[in-house]
């Protein structure tokens, strides 16, 4: 097994009385997309800053690619691309000039082709020679991603990468992240509180609440752990819902059926999921809606969040 | 790398043009006005060997301002202008975390900004000196001797060091204070106290401890004055550009009476100001070191 790309052990960061991060242990493996999820003020940004040596841990150890970011900063930064949450650029320089400066700081002599290609990739080719001062927030965020990629990093760290970007843009950014992982074998750590958005790209997620990591695993794993081998299915049918509810309750493996407005909530064992649609259509019902509730990240997140309170 | 970009930034900034225009206009005006009076001086003492240097030290009619005073006054402002927002502007533009995520050392950022500021200031000051010298040569028809050129060069270097103190100070404020406006005000306030009000304050304090007019008082004033880089700088420039000046200590009338008028060679003048010069360099280094350490230890959230 490969050594982890990012490993954090017992990380604590205190600001006066406030403990922004408490006793955090975390590993990110090579080639995975890891999502650090949590509400505002959970300590996501603080954790990321220590990974880049921009903030010193109060205690605990942090290793990126086996290096200590506080002491071997330059080596770490050569291989890590970072997009801060509110990324800014020199307003008097064009997007292209800004990226050129980054390339020079990374000791890359001729980066023209790469810069053009990256601007194309993040959908900014049309605005490449406009001053960054005239960019909108979402455009700046896209430019931030291009900027972090200039150095061809092996690890990308993105703080709230989708926060100001429009829905189409979010799809592009997520596709880009997937491409970085699949075609360039990059390791990606991203933070977000927009769960719906990032759920599909994350191989694993860590749920972060008030400085503590309360759960780590793939979305399915977390769902299974919470559901304790059971699943809640949302079922919607056209017409007689009561009849459908009775039909469901008769099924093997279905423990309970509740109503929630127009929806039926069927609590069932995992292996019973496959029989539900067939049973309903077989009994003449028209199936309008079928969704597994507990595997949805938002719910996982909320349930962990509430458990903490 | 950082310095190169910073210099380019400075050269393209509105600030640079304003400062350059201000310097040119006032500098040339000062020398032009002084030129008229030098003619009078020249007609009296045609054998004064350091006539050329008078270009810089003779005051404009009816004012206490000579070119050197003018540089002493504007110089610190120059340093402040190119330093007060050096780091805080990166914060305001939110470019600092991104910059520090690149594989450069944090020192490179402070060093680069300081070097860039100093380079631009050096360029401006050199250009100004050349311009003034040219005006002098053309208008007065005096050609400087090698010795004069040497003194001017040393004066130029000393001035750049002195402005460097202020640049380092402004840079330090731009690191310690979040807002550029606060840093600018603090720097200008300090400048007011140390250069314009210093003489006044020194006089007052010395007056409290020693009889005004006495040797003791004069000695005390001088000792206190050396706490202000502005006063130290004035001493140094006076010694450099006035070869007749033989000591920086307190001179009593009876001593002056016996003195044989004459000029010190450049080497002797340098010897005279050596401690002050070293003091200025040390001060610049200390202030810069404080800025440097503060920046290295700072957390960079924005
Ligand atoms: N400089 C500081 N001084 C004091 N407390 C701070 C400082 N910076 C952050 N904190 C606190 O640390 C905690 C974690 O902040 P952090 O920015 O890491 O949260 P986050 O998870 O990134 O939140 P968001 O989703 O809003 O970006 C917060 O409670 C915040 O108030
Ligand atoms: Mg954050």
Coordinates of C-alpha atoms and ligand atoms in Angstrom, one line a residue:
Chain A
X1 CA 0.0 0.0 0.0
X2 CA 1.2 3.5 -0.9
X3 CA 2.1 5.9 1.8
X4 CA -0.7 8.5 2.2
X5 CA -0.2 11.7 0.3
X6 CA -1.5 13.8 3.1
X7 CA -1.4 12.6 6.7
X8 CA -2.5 14.6 9.7
X9 CA -2.1 13.3 13.2
X10 CA -3.5 14.8 16.3
X11 CA -3.7 18.3 14.7
X12 CA -5.0 20.9 17.1
X13 CA -5.2 24.6 16.3
X14 CA -6.2 27.1 18.9
X15 CA -6.9 30.8 18.5
X16 CA -6.9 32.1 22.1
X17 CA -9.9 30.3 23.6
X18 CA -11.3 29.0 20.4
X19 CA -10.3 25.6 19.3
X20 CA -10.6 25.8 15.5
X21 CA -9.4 22.2 15.0
X22 CA -9.3 19.5 17.7
X23 CA -7.2 16.4 17.6
X24 CA -7.7 15.8 14.0
X25 CA -6.5 12.5 12.4
X26 CA -6.8 12.3 8.7
X27 CA -5.2 10.5 5.7
X28 CA -5.7 11.2 2.1
X29 CA -4.5 8.4 -0.3
X30 CA -2.7 8.8 -3.6
X31 CA -5.0 9.4 -6.5
X32 CA -8.3 9.9 -4.6
X33 CA -10.6 12.9 -4.4
X34 CA -11.2 13.6 -0.7
X35 CA -14.0 16.0 0.4
X36 CA -13.7 17.8 3.6
X37 CA -17.3 18.7 4.4
X38 CA -18.7 20.8 7.2
X39 CA -20.8 23.8 8.1
X40 CA -19.3 27.4 8.3
X41 CA -16.6 27.7 11.0
X42 CA -16.0 24.0 11.2
X43 CA -12.3 24.4 10.7
X44 CA -11.9 23.3 7.1
X45 CA -9.9 26.3 6.0
X46 CA -7.8 26.2 9.1
X47 CA -6.8 22.6 8.4
X48 CA -6.0 23.4 4.8
X49 CA -3.8 26.4 5.8
X50 CA -1.7 24.1 8.0
X51 CA -1.2 21.7 5.1
X52 CA 0.4 24.6 3.2
X53 CA 2.5 25.9 6.1
X54 CA 0.4 29.1 6.0
X55 CA -0.6 28.5 9.6
X56 CA 1.3 26.8 12.3
X57 CA -0.4 24.0 14.2
X58 CA -0.7 24.4 18.0
X59 CA 0.1 20.7 18.3
X60 CA 0.1 17.6 16.2
X61 CA 1.9 16.7 13.0
X62 CA 1.1 17.3 9.4
X63 CA 2.8 15.7 6.4
X64 CA 2.2 16.3 2.8
X65 CA 4.0 13.9 0.4
X66 CA 6.0 12.9 3.5
X67 CA 7.3 16.4 4.0
X68 CA 6.6 18.8 6.9
X69 CA 5.0 21.9 5.3
X70 CA 6.3 24.2 8.0
X71 CA 9.9 23.3 7.5
X72 CA 10.2 22.2 3.9
X73 CA 7.7 24.7 2.5
X74 CA 9.2 25.2 -0.9
X75 CA 9.4 21.5 -1.6
X76 CA 5.8 21.0 -0.7
X77 CA 4.6 24.0 -2.6
X78 CA 6.4 22.9 -5.8
X79 CA 4.0 19.9 -5.9
X80 CA 0.9 21.2 -4.3
X81 CA -1.6 23.5 -6.2
X82 CA -3.8 25.6 -3.9
X83 CA -6.9 27.5 -4.6
X84 CA -7.9 29.7 -1.6
X85 CA -11.6 30.2 -0.9
X86 CA -11.6 33.9 -1.9
X87 CA -8.9 33.8 -4.4
X88 CA -7.6 37.1 -5.8
X89 CA -5.4 38.3 -8.6
X90 CA -3.4 41.4 -9.4
X91 CA -6.2 43.6 -10.8
X92 CA -3.9 45.6 -13.1
X93 CA -2.6 42.5 -14.9
X94 CA -4.5 40.4 -17.4
X95 CA -5.5 36.9 -16.5
X96 CA -2.7 35.7 -18.8
X97 CA -0.1 38.0 -17.2
X98 CA -1.2 36.8 -13.7
X99 CA -0.6 33.2 -14.7
X100 CA 2.7 34.1 -16.3
X101 CA 3.9 35.5 -13.0
X102 CA 2.9 32.3 -11.2
X103 CA 4.8 30.3 -13.8
X104 CA 7.9 32.4 -13.3
X105 CA 7.6 32.0 -9.5
X106 CA 7.6 28.2 -10.2
X107 CA 10.7 28.5 -12.4
X108 CA 8.8 27.6 -15.5
X109 CA 10.4 29.4 -18.4
X110 CA 8.1 28.9 -21.3
X111 CA 4.5 28.5 -20.1
X112 CA 2.6 30.2 -22.9
X113 CA 1.1 27.0 -24.4
X114 CA 0.2 25.6 -21.0
X115 CA -1.4 28.9 -19.9
X116 CA -3.5 29.0 -23.0
X117 CA -4.6 25.4 -22.6
X118 CA -5.5 25.9 -18.9
X119 CA -7.5 29.1 -19.6
X120 CA -9.3 27.1 -22.3
X121 CA -10.0 24.2 -19.8
X122 CA -11.6 26.5 -17.2
X123 CA -13.6 28.3 -19.8
X124 CA -11.8 31.6 -19.7
X125 CA -10.1 31.6 -23.1
X126 CA -12.4 34.5 -24.3
X127 CA -11.3 36.7 -21.3
X128 CA -7.7 35.7 -21.2
X129 CA -6.4 39.2 -22.0
X130 CA -8.9 41.1 -19.9
X131 CA -7.6 42.7 -16.7
X132 CA -8.3 40.5 -13.7
X133 CA -9.7 43.6 -12.0
X134 CA -12.7 43.3 -14.4
X135 CA -13.4 39.6 -13.5
X136 CA -16.4 38.5 -11.6
X137 CA -16.1 36.4 -8.5
X138 CA -16.9 33.1 -10.3
X139 CA -14.4 34.0 -13.1
X140 CA -11.8 34.6 -10.5
X141 CA -12.5 31.3 -9.0
X142 CA -12.1 29.6 -12.3
X143 CA -8.9 31.5 -12.9
X144 CA -7.7 30.3 -9.4
X145 CA -8.0 26.7 -10.6
X146 CA -6.0 27.4 -13.7
X147 CA -3.5 29.2 -11.6
X148 CA -3.0 26.3 -9.3
X149 CA -2.6 24.0 -12.3
X150 CA 0.2 26.0 -13.9
X151 CA 2.9 24.2 -12.0
X152 CA 1.5 20.8 -12.9
X153 CA 1.0 19.7 -9.3
X154 CA 0.6 16.2 -8.1
X155 CA -1.7 17.3 -5.3
X156 CA -4.5 19.9 -5.6
X157 CA -6.1 21.5 -2.6
X158 CA -9.2 23.5 -3.3
X159 CA -11.0 25.5 -0.6
X160 CA -14.7 25.8 -1.5
X161 CA -14.0 25.4 -5.3
X162 CA -17.6 25.8 -6.4
X163 CA -18.9 28.5 -4.1
X164 CA -19.3 31.4 -6.5
X165 CA -19.6 29.4 -9.8
X166 CA -22.8 29.1 -11.8
X167 CA -24.4 25.6 -12.2
X168 CA -22.9 25.0 -15.6
X169 CA -19.5 26.1 -14.3
X170 CA -19.9 23.7 -11.3
X171 CA -20.4 20.8 -13.7
X172 CA -17.3 21.9 -15.6
X173 CA -15.2 22.2 -12.5
X174 CA -16.3 18.9 -11.2
X175 CA -15.6 17.3 -14.5
X176 CA -12.2 18.9 -14.5
X177 CA -11.5 17.5 -11.0
X178 CA -12.5 14.0 -12.2
X179 CA -10.2 14.4 -15.2
X180 CA -7.3 15.4 -13.0
X181 CA -7.8 12.3 -11.0
X182 CA -8.4 9.9 -13.8
X183 CA -6.0 11.2 -16.4
X184 CA -3.3 12.9 -14.4
X185 CA -3.4 10.6 -11.3
X186 CA -3.7 13.7 -9.1
X187 CA -4.7 13.6 -5.5
X188 CA -7.4 16.2 -4.7
X189 CA -8.5 17.5 -1.4
X190 CA -11.4 19.9 -1.5
X191 CA -13.5 21.5 1.1
X192 CA -17.1 22.4 0.8
X193 CA -20.4 22.9 2.5
X194 CA -22.3 22.4 -0.7
X195 CA -22.9 18.7 -0.3
X196 CA -25.0 18.0 -3.3
X197 CA -22.4 19.6 -5.5
X198 CA -19.4 17.7 -4.5
X199 CA -20.8 14.4 -3.5
X200 CA -20.5 12.8 -6.9
X201 CA -16.8 13.5 -7.3
X202 CA -15.6 12.5 -3.9
X203 CA -14.2 9.1 -3.5
X204 CA -14.2 9.6 0.3
X205 CA -15.5 12.3 2.5
X206 CA -14.7 13.5 6.0
X207 CA -17.5 15.2 7.9
X208 CA -16.2 18.0 10.0
X209 CA -18.2 19.6 12.8
X210 CA -16.9 22.2 15.1
X211 CA -13.2 21.3 14.8
X212 CA -13.8 17.5 15.0
X213 CA -13.9 15.0 12.2
X214 CA -17.0 13.0 13.1
X215 CA -17.0 10.5 10.2
X216 CA -14.8 9.4 7.3
X217 CA -15.5 7.1 4.5
X218 CA -17.1 6.8 1.1
X219 CA -20.6 8.2 0.8
X220 CA -22.0 4.6 0.6
X221 CA -20.0 3.5 3.6
X222 CA -21.3 6.4 5.7
X223 CA -24.8 5.7 4.6
X224 CA -24.5 2.0 5.6
X225 CA -23.0 2.8 8.9
X226 CA -25.8 5.1 9.8
X227 CA -28.6 3.0 8.5
X228 CA -27.3 0.0 10.4
X229 CA -28.0 -2.4 7.5
X230 CA -31.3 -0.8 6.7
X231 CA -32.3 1.8 4.1
X232 CA -35.1 4.2 3.9
X233 CA -36.7 4.4 0.5
X234 CA -38.9 7.3 -0.7
X235 CA -41.6 5.9 -2.8
X236 CA -44.2 7.9 -4.8
X237 CA -47.0 6.4 -6.8
X238 CA -49.8 7.8 -8.9
X239 CA -53.2 7.2 -7.4
X240 CA -54.0 5.0 -4.4
X241 CA -51.1 5.4 -2.0
X242 CA -52.8 3.5 0.8
X243 CA -53.0 0.4 -1.4
X244 CA -49.4 0.8 -2.4
X245 CA -48.4 1.1 1.3
X246 CA -50.3 -2.1 2.1
X247 CA -48.6 -3.9 -0.7
X248 CA -45.1 -2.7 0.4
X249 CA -45.7 -3.7 4.0
X250 CA -46.5 -7.3 2.9
X251 CA -43.1 -7.6 1.2
X252 CA -40.3 -9.6 2.7
X253 CA -37.6 -7.5 4.3
X254 CA -39.7 -4.4 4.6
X255 CA -39.9 -3.4 8.3
X256 CA -42.1 -0.4 8.3
X257 CA -43.9 2.0 6.0
X258 CA -44.6 5.6 6.9
X259 CA -46.4 8.4 5.1
X260 CA -44.7 11.8 4.6
X261 CA -47.0 14.0 2.5
X262 CA -47.5 12.3 -0.8
X263 CA -44.5 10.1 -0.3
X264 CA -44.2 6.7 1.3
X265 CA -41.2 5.9 3.4
X266 CA -40.3 2.3 3.3
X267 CA -37.8 1.1 5.9
X268 CA -36.3 -2.0 4.6
X269 CA -33.2 -4.3 4.7
X270 CA -30.6 -3.5 2.0
X271 CA -31.3 -6.7 0.1
X272 CA -35.0 -5.9 -0.2
X273 CA -34.5 -2.8 -2.2
X274 CA -34.4 -4.6 -5.5
X275 CA -37.9 -6.1 -5.1
X276 CA -39.8 -2.9 -4.4
X277 CA -40.2 -1.4 -7.8
X278 CA -41.2 -4.8 -9.3
X279 CA -43.8 -5.5 -6.5
X280 CA -45.5 -2.1 -7.0
X281 CA -45.6 -2.2 -10.8
X282 CA -46.7 -5.8 -10.6
X283 CA -49.7 -4.7 -8.5
X284 CA -50.7 -2.2 -11.1
X285 CA -49.3 1.0 -9.4
X286 CA -47.5 3.6 -11.5
X287 CA -44.2 4.4 -9.9
X288 CA -43.4 8.1 -10.0
X289 CA -40.5 8.4 -7.5
X290 CA -38.0 6.1 -6.0
X291 CA -35.1 7.3 -4.1
X292 CA -32.8 5.9 -1.4
X293 CA -32.9 8.4 1.4
X294 CA -30.1 7.6 3.8
X295 CA -27.4 7.4 1.2
X296 CA -27.9 11.0 0.3
X297 CA -25.0 13.0 1.6
X298 CA -27.1 15.9 2.8
X299 CA -28.9 13.6 5.2
X300 CA -25.8 11.8 6.3
X301 CA -24.3 15.2 7.0
X302 CA -27.3 16.4 8.9
X303 CA -27.6 13.3 11.0
X304 CA -24.0 13.4 12.0
X305 CA -24.4 17.1 12.6
X306 CA -27.4 16.6 14.8
X307 CA -25.9 13.7 16.7
X308 CA -23.2 16.1 17.8
X309 CA -25.6 18.5 19.3
Chain B
X1 CA 11.6 37.3 -9.3
X2 CA 9.3 39.1 -6.9
X3 CA 11.5 42.2 -7.2
X4 CA 11.2 42.2 -10.9
X5 CA 7.5 42.2 -10.9
X6 CA 7.4 44.8 -8.2
X7 CA 9.7 47.1 -10.0
X8 CA 7.5 46.8 -13.2
X9 CA 4.4 47.5 -11.0
X10 CA 6.0 50.6 -9.5
X11 CA 7.1 51.9 -12.9
X12 CA 3.6 51.5 -14.3
X13 CA 1.8 52.9 -11.3
X14 CA 0.3 56.4 -11.1
X15 CA 2.1 56.8 -7.9
X16 CA 5.5 56.6 -9.7
X17 CA 4.5 59.4 -12.1
X18 CA 3.2 61.6 -9.4
X19 CA 6.3 61.2 -7.3
X20 CA 8.6 61.6 -10.3
X21 CA 6.9 64.8 -11.4
X22 CA 6.9 66.2 -7.9
X23 CA 10.6 65.5 -7.5
X24 CA 11.6 66.9 -10.9
X25 CA 9.6 70.1 -10.5
X26 CA 10.7 70.9 -7.0
X27 CA 14.2 69.7 -7.4
X28 CA 14.9 71.7 -10.6
X29 CA 13.1 74.8 -9.1
X30 CA 15.3 74.6 -6.0
X31 CA 18.5 74.4 -8.0
X32 CA 17.4 77.1 -10.5
X33 CA 16.6 79.4 -7.7
X34 CA 19.8 78.6 -5.9
X35 CA 21.7 79.2 -9.1
X36 CA 20.9 82.9 -9.0
X37 CA 22.5 83.2 -5.5
X38 CA 25.5 81.1 -6.4
X39 CA 26.4 83.7 -8.9
X40 CA 26.6 86.2 -6.1
X41 CA 28.7 83.8 -4.1
X42 CA 30.8 83.1 -7.1
X43 CA 31.6 86.7 -7.9
X44 CA 32.9 87.2 -4.4
X45 CA 35.0 84.1 -4.2
X46 CA 36.0 82.9 -7.5
X47 CA 38.7 80.7 -6.0
X48 CA 36.3 78.7 -3.9
X49 CA 37.2 75.2 -5.1
X50 CA 33.9 73.6 -4.1
X51 CA 31.6 76.0 -5.9
X52 CA 29.9 73.1 -7.6
X53 CA 28.7 71.6 -4.3
X54 CA 27.1 75.0 -3.4
X55 CA 24.6 74.1 -6.0
X56 CA 23.2 71.6 -3.5
X57 CA 23.6 73.5 -0.3
X58 CA 22.9 77.1 -1.0
X59 CA 19.3 78.0 0.0
X60 CA 16.7 79.5 -2.2
X61 CA 16.2 83.2 -1.7
X62 CA 14.2 84.1 1.4
X63 CA 13.8 80.4 2.4
X64 CA 15.9 78.0 4.5
X65 CA 15.6 75.5 1.7
X66 CA 18.5 74.2 -0.3
X67 CA 18.4 71.2 -2.5
X68 CA 19.8 69.0 0.3
X69 CA 17.1 70.1 2.8
X70 CA 14.6 69.4 0.1
X71 CA 15.8 65.9 -0.3
X72 CA 16.0 65.4 3.4
X73 CA 12.4 66.4 3.6
X74 CA 10.9 64.6 0.6
X75 CA 13.2 61.5 0.9
X76 CA 11.3 59.9 3.8
X77 CA 8.0 60.5 2.0
X78 CA 9.4 58.7 -1.0
X79 CA 10.3 55.7 1.2
X80 CA 6.9 55.8 2.8
X81 CA 5.2 56.1 -0.6
X82 CA 6.8 53.0 -2.0
X83 CA 6.4 50.9 1.2
X84 CA 3.3 51.7 3.1
X85 CA 1.0 49.3 1.3
X86 CA 3.6 46.8 0.0
X87 CA 2.2 43.8 1.9
X88 CA -1.2 45.1 2.9
X89 CA -2.2 45.6 -0.7
X90 CA -1.5 41.9 -1.4
X91 CA -3.8 41.2 1.5
X92 CA -6.5 43.6 0.2
X93 CA -6.3 42.0 -3.3
X94 CA -6.3 38.6 -1.7
X95 CA -3.2 37.6 -3.6
X96 CA -1.1 36.9 -0.6
X97 CA -2.1 33.3 0.1
X98 CA -1.8 32.5 -3.5
X99 CA 1.6 34.1 -3.7
X100 CA 2.8 32.2 -0.6
X101 CA 1.5 28.9 -2.0
X102 CA 4.2 29.2 -4.7
X103 CA 7.6 27.5 -4.2
X104 CA 9.4 30.6 -3.0
X105 CA 10.5 31.4 0.5
X106 CA 8.5 34.0 2.4
X107 CA 11.7 36.0 2.8
X108 CA 11.7 36.4 -1.0
X109 CA 8.5 38.3 -0.8
X110 CA 9.8 40.8 1.8
X111 CA 13.2 41.0 0.2
X112 CA 11.8 41.5 -3.2
X113 CA 9.5 44.2 -2.1
X114 CA 12.2 46.0 -0.3
X115 CA 14.7 45.6 -3.1
X116 CA 12.2 46.8 -5.6
X117 CA 11.3 49.9 -3.6
X118 CA 14.9 50.8 -3.1
X119 CA 15.8 50.3 -6.7
X120 CA 13.0 52.6 -7.9
X121 CA 14.0 55.2 -5.3
X122 CA 17.6 54.9 -6.3
X123 CA 16.7 55.4 -9.9
X124 CA 14.6 58.4 -9.1
X125 CA 17.2 60.0 -6.9
X126 CA 20.1 59.3 -9.4
X127 CA 18.1 60.8 -12.2
X128 CA 17.3 63.8 -10.1
X129 CA 20.9 64.4 -9.1
X130 CA 22.0 64.1 -12.8
X131 CA 19.3 66.5 -13.8
X132 CA 20.4 69.0 -11.2
X133 CA 24.0 68.6 -12.0
X134 CA 23.2 69.2 -15.7
X135 CA 21.2 72.3 -14.9
X136 CA 24.1 73.5 -12.8
X137 CA 26.7 72.9 -15.5
X138 CA 24.6 74.5 -18.2
X139 CA 23.4 77.5 -16.2
X140 CA 26.5 78.3 -14.2
X141 CA 29.1 76.9 -16.5
X142 CA 30.9 75.2 -13.6
X143 CA 32.4 71.8 -14.2
X144 CA 32.6 69.6 -11.2
X145 CA 36.0 68.3 -10.1
X146 CA 36.6 64.7 -9.5
X147 CA 36.4 65.4 -5.8
X148 CA 33.0 67.0 -6.2
X149 CA 31.8 64.0 -8.1
X150 CA 33.0 61.7 -5.4
X151 CA 31.2 63.7 -2.7
X152 CA 28.0 63.6 -4.8
X153 CA 28.2 59.9 -5.2
X154 CA 28.7 59.3 -1.5
X155 CA 25.9 61.8 -0.8
X156 CA 23.7 59.8 -3.2
X157 CA 24.5 56.5 -1.5
X158 CA 23.9 58.0 2.0
X159 CA 20.6 59.4 0.9
X160 CA 19.5 56.1 -0.5
X161 CA 20.4 54.4 2.7
X162 CA 18.5 57.0 4.7
X163 CA 15.4 56.6 2.5
X164 CA 15.9 52.9 2.9
X165 CA 15.4 53.3 6.6
X166 CA 12.0 54.9 5.9
X167 CA 11.2 52.3 3.3
X168 CA 11.9 49.5 5.7
X169 CA 9.8 51.3 8.4
X170 CA 6.8 51.7 6.0
X171 CA 7.2 48.0 4.9
X172 CA 7.1 47.0 8.5
X173 CA 3.9 48.9 9.1
X174 CA 2.4 47.4 6.0
X175 CA 3.0 44.0 7.5
X176 CA 1.9 44.7 11.0
X177 CA -1.1 46.8 10.2
X178 CA -4.0 45.4 8.2
X179 CA -5.0 48.6 6.6
X180 CA -2.8 50.6 4.2
X181 CA -4.4 53.9 5.4
X182 CA -3.5 53.3 9.0
X183 CA 0.1 52.4 8.0
X184 CA 0.4 55.6 5.9
X185 CA -0.8 57.8 8.7
X186 CA 1.4 56.1 11.3
X187 CA 4.4 56.5 9.0
X188 CA 3.7 60.1 8.2
X189 CA 3.1 60.9 11.9
X190 CA 6.5 59.4 12.8
X191 CA 8.1 61.3 10.0
X192 CA 6.6 64.5 11.3
X193 CA 7.9 63.9 14.8
X194 CA 11.4 62.7 13.8
X195 CA 12.2 65.2 11.1
X196 CA 10.1 68.4 11.5
X197 CA 9.6 68.5 15.2
X198 CA 12.7 66.7 16.3
X199 CA 14.9 69.9 16.5
X200 CA 12.2 71.6 18.6
X201 CA 11.7 68.7 20.9
X202 CA 15.5 68.3 21.4
X203 CA 15.8 72.0 22.3
X204 CA 13.0 71.7 24.8
X205 CA 14.3 68.6 26.5
X206 CA 17.9 69.9 26.6
X207 CA 16.6 73.2 28.0
X208 CA 15.1 71.3 30.9
X209 CA 18.4 69.8 32.0
X210 CA 21.1 72.4 31.1
X211 CA 21.4 76.2 30.9
X212 CA 20.5 77.3 27.3
X213 CA 23.5 78.7 25.6
X214 CA 26.1 76.8 27.5
X215 CA 28.4 74.1 26.2
X216 CA 26.6 71.5 28.2
X217 CA 23.3 72.3 26.6
X218 CA 24.7 72.2 23.1
X219 CA 26.4 68.9 23.9
X220 CA 23.1 67.5 25.2
X221 CA 21.2 68.7 22.2
X222 CA 23.6 67.0 19.9
X223 CA 23.4 63.8 21.9
X224 CA 19.6 63.8 21.9
X225 CA 19.5 64.8 18.3
X226 CA 21.3 61.6 17.4
X227 CA 18.2 59.7 18.4
X228 CA 16.5 61.0 15.3
X229 CA 17.7 59.6 12.0
X230 CA 16.6 62.8 10.3
X231 CA 19.1 64.9 12.3
X232 CA 21.8 62.3 11.9
X233 CA 21.2 62.4 8.2
X234 CA 21.5 66.1 8.1
X235 CA 24.8 66.0 9.9
X236 CA 26.1 63.5 7.5
X237 CA 25.1 65.5 4.4
X238 CA 26.4 68.7 5.8
X239 CA 29.8 67.1 6.4
X240 CA 29.8 65.5 2.9
X241 CA 28.8 68.5 0.9
X242 CA 30.5 71.2 3.0
X243 CA 34.2 70.4 2.9
X244 CA 34.9 73.4 5.2
X245 CA 33.1 71.5 8.0
X246 CA 35.8 70.0 10.1
X247 CA 34.0 68.5 13.0
X248 CA 30.5 67.5 13.9
X249 CA 31.1 68.2 17.6
X250 CA 30.2 71.4 19.4
X251 CA 32.4 74.3 18.4
X252 CA 32.9 77.2 20.7
X253 CA 33.5 80.6 19.2
X254 CA 37.0 80.8 20.6
X255 CA 37.9 77.5 18.9
X256 CA 36.4 78.7 15.6
X257 CA 38.4 81.9 15.9
X258 CA 41.7 80.1 15.9
X259 CA 40.8 77.6 13.2
X260 CA 42.6 78.0 9.9
X261 CA 40.0 78.1 7.2
X262 CA 40.5 75.3 4.7
X263 CA 38.9 72.2 3.3
X264 CA 39.0 68.6 4.3
X265 CA 39.7 66.0 1.6
X266 CA 36.8 63.6 0.9
X267 CA 38.6 60.8 2.9
X268 CA 38.7 63.0 6.0
X269 CA 35.1 64.0 5.7
X270 CA 34.1 60.4 5.4
X271 CA 36.1 59.6 8.5
X272 CA 34.1 62.4 10.2
X273 CA 30.7 60.9 9.4
X274 CA 31.7 57.3 9.6
X275 CA 29.9 56.5 12.9
X276 CA 26.7 58.3 11.8
X277 CA 26.8 56.4 8.5
X278 CA 27.2 53.1 10.3
X279 CA 24.3 54.1 12.5
X280 CA 22.0 54.7 9.6
X281 CA 22.9 51.5 7.9
X282 CA 22.4 49.6 11.2
X283 CA 19.0 51.3 11.8
X284 CA 17.8 50.3 8.3
X285 CA 19.0 46.8 8.9
X286 CA 17.2 46.6 12.3
X287 CA 13.9 48.0 11.1
X288 CA 14.1 45.6 8.1
X289 CA 14.8 42.7 10.3
X290 CA 11.8 43.5 12.5
X291 CA 9.6 43.6 9.4
X292 CA 11.1 40.4 8.1
X293 CA 10.6 38.4 11.3
X294 CA 7.1 39.7 11.7
X295 CA 6.2 38.6 8.2
X296 CA 7.8 35.1 8.7
X297 CA 5.8 34.5 11.8
X298 CA 2.5 35.8 10.5
X299 CA -0.5 33.5 9.7
X300 CA -1.7 34.1 6.2
X301 CA -5.5 33.7 6.1
X302 CA -6.1 36.4 3.6
Ligands
LIG1 N1 -7.6 34.5 13.1 C1 -8.5 33.9 13.9 N2 -8.6 34.2 15.2 C2 -9.6 33.6 16.0 N3 -10.4 32.7 15.5 C3 -10.3 32.3 14.3 C4 -9.3 32.9 13.4 N4 -9.5 32.3 12.2 C5 -10.4 31.4 12.3 N5 -10.9 31.4 13.6 C6 -12.0 30.5 14.1 O1 -11.7 29.1 13.7 C7 -12.8 28.4 13.4 C8 -12.6 27.6 12.1 O2 -12.5 28.5 11.0 P1 -12.4 28.1 9.6 O3 -12.1 29.3 8.7 O4 -11.3 27.0 9.5 O5 -13.7 27.4 9.2 P2 -14.3 26.8 7.8 O6 -14.6 25.5 8.1 O7 -13.3 27.1 6.7 O8 -15.6 27.7 7.6 P3 -16.2 28.3 6.2 O9 -17.1 27.2 5.7 O10 -17.0 29.4 6.7 O11 -15.1 28.6 5.3 C9 -14.0 29.4 13.4 O12 -14.7 29.2 14.6 C10 -13.3 30.7 13.4 O13 -14.1 31.6 14.1
LIG2 MG1 -13.4 28.2 4.9

